[in-house]
PDB file of C-alpha atoms in Angstrom:
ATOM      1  CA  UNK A   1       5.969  67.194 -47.364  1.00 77.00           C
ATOM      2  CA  UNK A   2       2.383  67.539 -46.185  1.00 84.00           C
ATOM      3  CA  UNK A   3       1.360  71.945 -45.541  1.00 89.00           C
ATOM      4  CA  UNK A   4      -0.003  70.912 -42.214  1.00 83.00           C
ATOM      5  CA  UNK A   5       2.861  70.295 -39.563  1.00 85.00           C
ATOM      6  CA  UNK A   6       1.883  67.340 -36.993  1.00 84.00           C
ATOM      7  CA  UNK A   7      -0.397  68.220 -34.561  1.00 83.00           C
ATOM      8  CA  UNK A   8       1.106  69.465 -30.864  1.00 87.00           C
ATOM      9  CA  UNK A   9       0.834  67.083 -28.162  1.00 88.00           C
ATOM     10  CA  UNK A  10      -3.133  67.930 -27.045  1.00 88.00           C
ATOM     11  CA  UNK A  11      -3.221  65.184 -23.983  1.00 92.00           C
ATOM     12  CA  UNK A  12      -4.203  67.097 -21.088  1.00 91.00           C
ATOM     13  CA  UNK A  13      -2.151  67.145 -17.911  1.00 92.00           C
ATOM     14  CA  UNK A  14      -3.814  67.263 -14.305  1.00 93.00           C
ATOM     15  CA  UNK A  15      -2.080  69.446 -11.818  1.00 93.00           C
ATOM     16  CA  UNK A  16      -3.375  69.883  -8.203  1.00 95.00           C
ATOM     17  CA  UNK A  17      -2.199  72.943  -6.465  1.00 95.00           C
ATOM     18  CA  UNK A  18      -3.286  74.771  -3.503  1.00 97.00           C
ATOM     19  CA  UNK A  19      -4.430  77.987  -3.272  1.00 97.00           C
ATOM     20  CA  UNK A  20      -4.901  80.609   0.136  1.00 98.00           C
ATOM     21  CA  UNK A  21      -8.093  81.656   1.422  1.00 98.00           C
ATOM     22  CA  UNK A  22      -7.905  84.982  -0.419  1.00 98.00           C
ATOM     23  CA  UNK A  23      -6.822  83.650  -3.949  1.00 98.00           C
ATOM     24  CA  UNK A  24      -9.824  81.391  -3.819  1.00 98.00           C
ATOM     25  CA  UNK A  25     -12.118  84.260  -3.132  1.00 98.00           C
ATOM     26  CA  UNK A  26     -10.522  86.685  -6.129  1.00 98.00           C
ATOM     27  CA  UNK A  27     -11.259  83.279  -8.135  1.00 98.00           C
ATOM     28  CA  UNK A  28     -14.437  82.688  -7.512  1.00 98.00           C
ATOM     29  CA  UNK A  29     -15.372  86.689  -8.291  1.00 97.00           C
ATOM     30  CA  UNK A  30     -13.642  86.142 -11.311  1.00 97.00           C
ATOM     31  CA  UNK A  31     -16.132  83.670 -12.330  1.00 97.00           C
ATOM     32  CA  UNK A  32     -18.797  85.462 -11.337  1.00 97.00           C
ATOM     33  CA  UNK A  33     -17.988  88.090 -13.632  1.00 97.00           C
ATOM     34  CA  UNK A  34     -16.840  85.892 -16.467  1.00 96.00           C
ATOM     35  CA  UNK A  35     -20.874  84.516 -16.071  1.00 96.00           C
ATOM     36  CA  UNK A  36     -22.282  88.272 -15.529  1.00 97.00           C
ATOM     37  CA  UNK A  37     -20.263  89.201 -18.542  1.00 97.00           C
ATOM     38  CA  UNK A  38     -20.851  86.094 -20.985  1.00 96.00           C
ATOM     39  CA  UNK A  39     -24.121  84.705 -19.488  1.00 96.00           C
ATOM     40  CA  UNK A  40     -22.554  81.747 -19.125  1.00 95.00           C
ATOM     41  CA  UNK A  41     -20.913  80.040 -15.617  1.00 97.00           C
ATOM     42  CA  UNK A  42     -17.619  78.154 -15.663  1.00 96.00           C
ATOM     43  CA  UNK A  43     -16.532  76.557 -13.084  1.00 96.00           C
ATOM     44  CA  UNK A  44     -13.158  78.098 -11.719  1.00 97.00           C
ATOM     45  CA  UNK A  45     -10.937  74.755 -12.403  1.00 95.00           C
ATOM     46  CA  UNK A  46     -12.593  75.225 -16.042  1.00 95.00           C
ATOM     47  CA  UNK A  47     -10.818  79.423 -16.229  1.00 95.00           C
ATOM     48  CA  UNK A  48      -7.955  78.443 -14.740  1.00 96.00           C
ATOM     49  CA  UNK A  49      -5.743  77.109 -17.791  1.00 94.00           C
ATOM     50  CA  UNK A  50      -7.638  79.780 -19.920  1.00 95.00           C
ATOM     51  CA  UNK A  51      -6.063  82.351 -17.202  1.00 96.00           C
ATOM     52  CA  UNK A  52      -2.427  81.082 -16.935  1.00 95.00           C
ATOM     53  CA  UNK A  53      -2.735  80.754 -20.522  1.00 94.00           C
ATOM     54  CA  UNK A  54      -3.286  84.325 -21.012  1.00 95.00           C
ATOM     55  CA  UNK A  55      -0.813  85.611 -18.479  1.00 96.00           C
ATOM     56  CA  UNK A  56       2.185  83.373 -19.717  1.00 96.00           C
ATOM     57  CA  UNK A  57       1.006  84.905 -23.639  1.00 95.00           C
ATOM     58  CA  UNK A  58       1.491  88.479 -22.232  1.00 96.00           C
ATOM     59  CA  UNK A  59       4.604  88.295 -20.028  1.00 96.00           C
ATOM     60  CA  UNK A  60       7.052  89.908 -22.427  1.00 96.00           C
ATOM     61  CA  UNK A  61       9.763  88.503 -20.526  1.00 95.00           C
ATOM     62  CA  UNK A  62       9.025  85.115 -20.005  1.00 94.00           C
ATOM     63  CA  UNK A  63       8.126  85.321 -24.170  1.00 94.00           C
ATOM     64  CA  UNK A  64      11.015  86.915 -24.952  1.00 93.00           C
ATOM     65  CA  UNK A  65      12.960  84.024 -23.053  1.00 94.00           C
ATOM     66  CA  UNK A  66      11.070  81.473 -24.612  1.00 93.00           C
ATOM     67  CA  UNK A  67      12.309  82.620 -28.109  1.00 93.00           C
ATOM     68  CA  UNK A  68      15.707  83.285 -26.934  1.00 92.00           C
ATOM     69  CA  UNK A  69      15.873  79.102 -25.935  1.00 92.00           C
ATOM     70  CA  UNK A  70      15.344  79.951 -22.285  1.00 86.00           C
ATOM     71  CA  UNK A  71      18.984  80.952 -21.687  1.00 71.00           C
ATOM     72  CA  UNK A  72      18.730  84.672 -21.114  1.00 56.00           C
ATOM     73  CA  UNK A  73      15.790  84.031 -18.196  1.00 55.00           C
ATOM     74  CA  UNK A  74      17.821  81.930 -16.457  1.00 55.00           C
ATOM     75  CA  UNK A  75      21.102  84.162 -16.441  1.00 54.00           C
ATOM     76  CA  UNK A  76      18.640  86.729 -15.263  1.00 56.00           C
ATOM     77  CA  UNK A  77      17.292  84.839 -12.666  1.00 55.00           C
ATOM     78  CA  UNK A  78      20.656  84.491 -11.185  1.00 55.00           C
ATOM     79  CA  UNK A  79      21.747  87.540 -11.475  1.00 58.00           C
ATOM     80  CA  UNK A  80      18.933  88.815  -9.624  1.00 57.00           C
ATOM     81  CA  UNK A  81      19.184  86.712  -7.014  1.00 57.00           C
ATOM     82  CA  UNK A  82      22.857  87.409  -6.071  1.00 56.00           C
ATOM     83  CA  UNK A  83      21.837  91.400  -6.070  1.00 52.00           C
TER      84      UNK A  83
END
């Protein structure tokens, strides 16, 4: 058996999704100071997945959920929803 596992699935999937007025302006200001703060501009569609990426990483509960196979998020979901 070969150390290296086989690679993830790395083919990039497009999603379109529309954002309000105000969104897009917090966007945009976030690549401005991504490009103040590097000295380099990205576009926003470029931040985006780098963005979600990071938020999904840090949302303890969403992790923890993950590990747990996804089963405890969605008994929590309901639960809050029939509060």
């Amino acid at each position: 058996m070969m150390k290296l596992a086989k690679l993830p699935d790395r083919k990039p999937v497009r999603l379109t999704v529309t954002v309000n007025a105000d969104l897009n302006r917090k966007l945009r200001d976030y690549a401005t100071l991504y490009r103040e703060t590097y000295g380099e501009s990205e576009a926003v569609a470029e931040l985006i997945p780098f963005m979600l990426e990071a938020f999904l990483e840090n949302d303890r509960a969403f992790v923890r959920a993950r590990k747990e196979g996804m089963t405890g998020a969605v008994q929590e979901g309901r639960q809050n929803k029939s509060s």
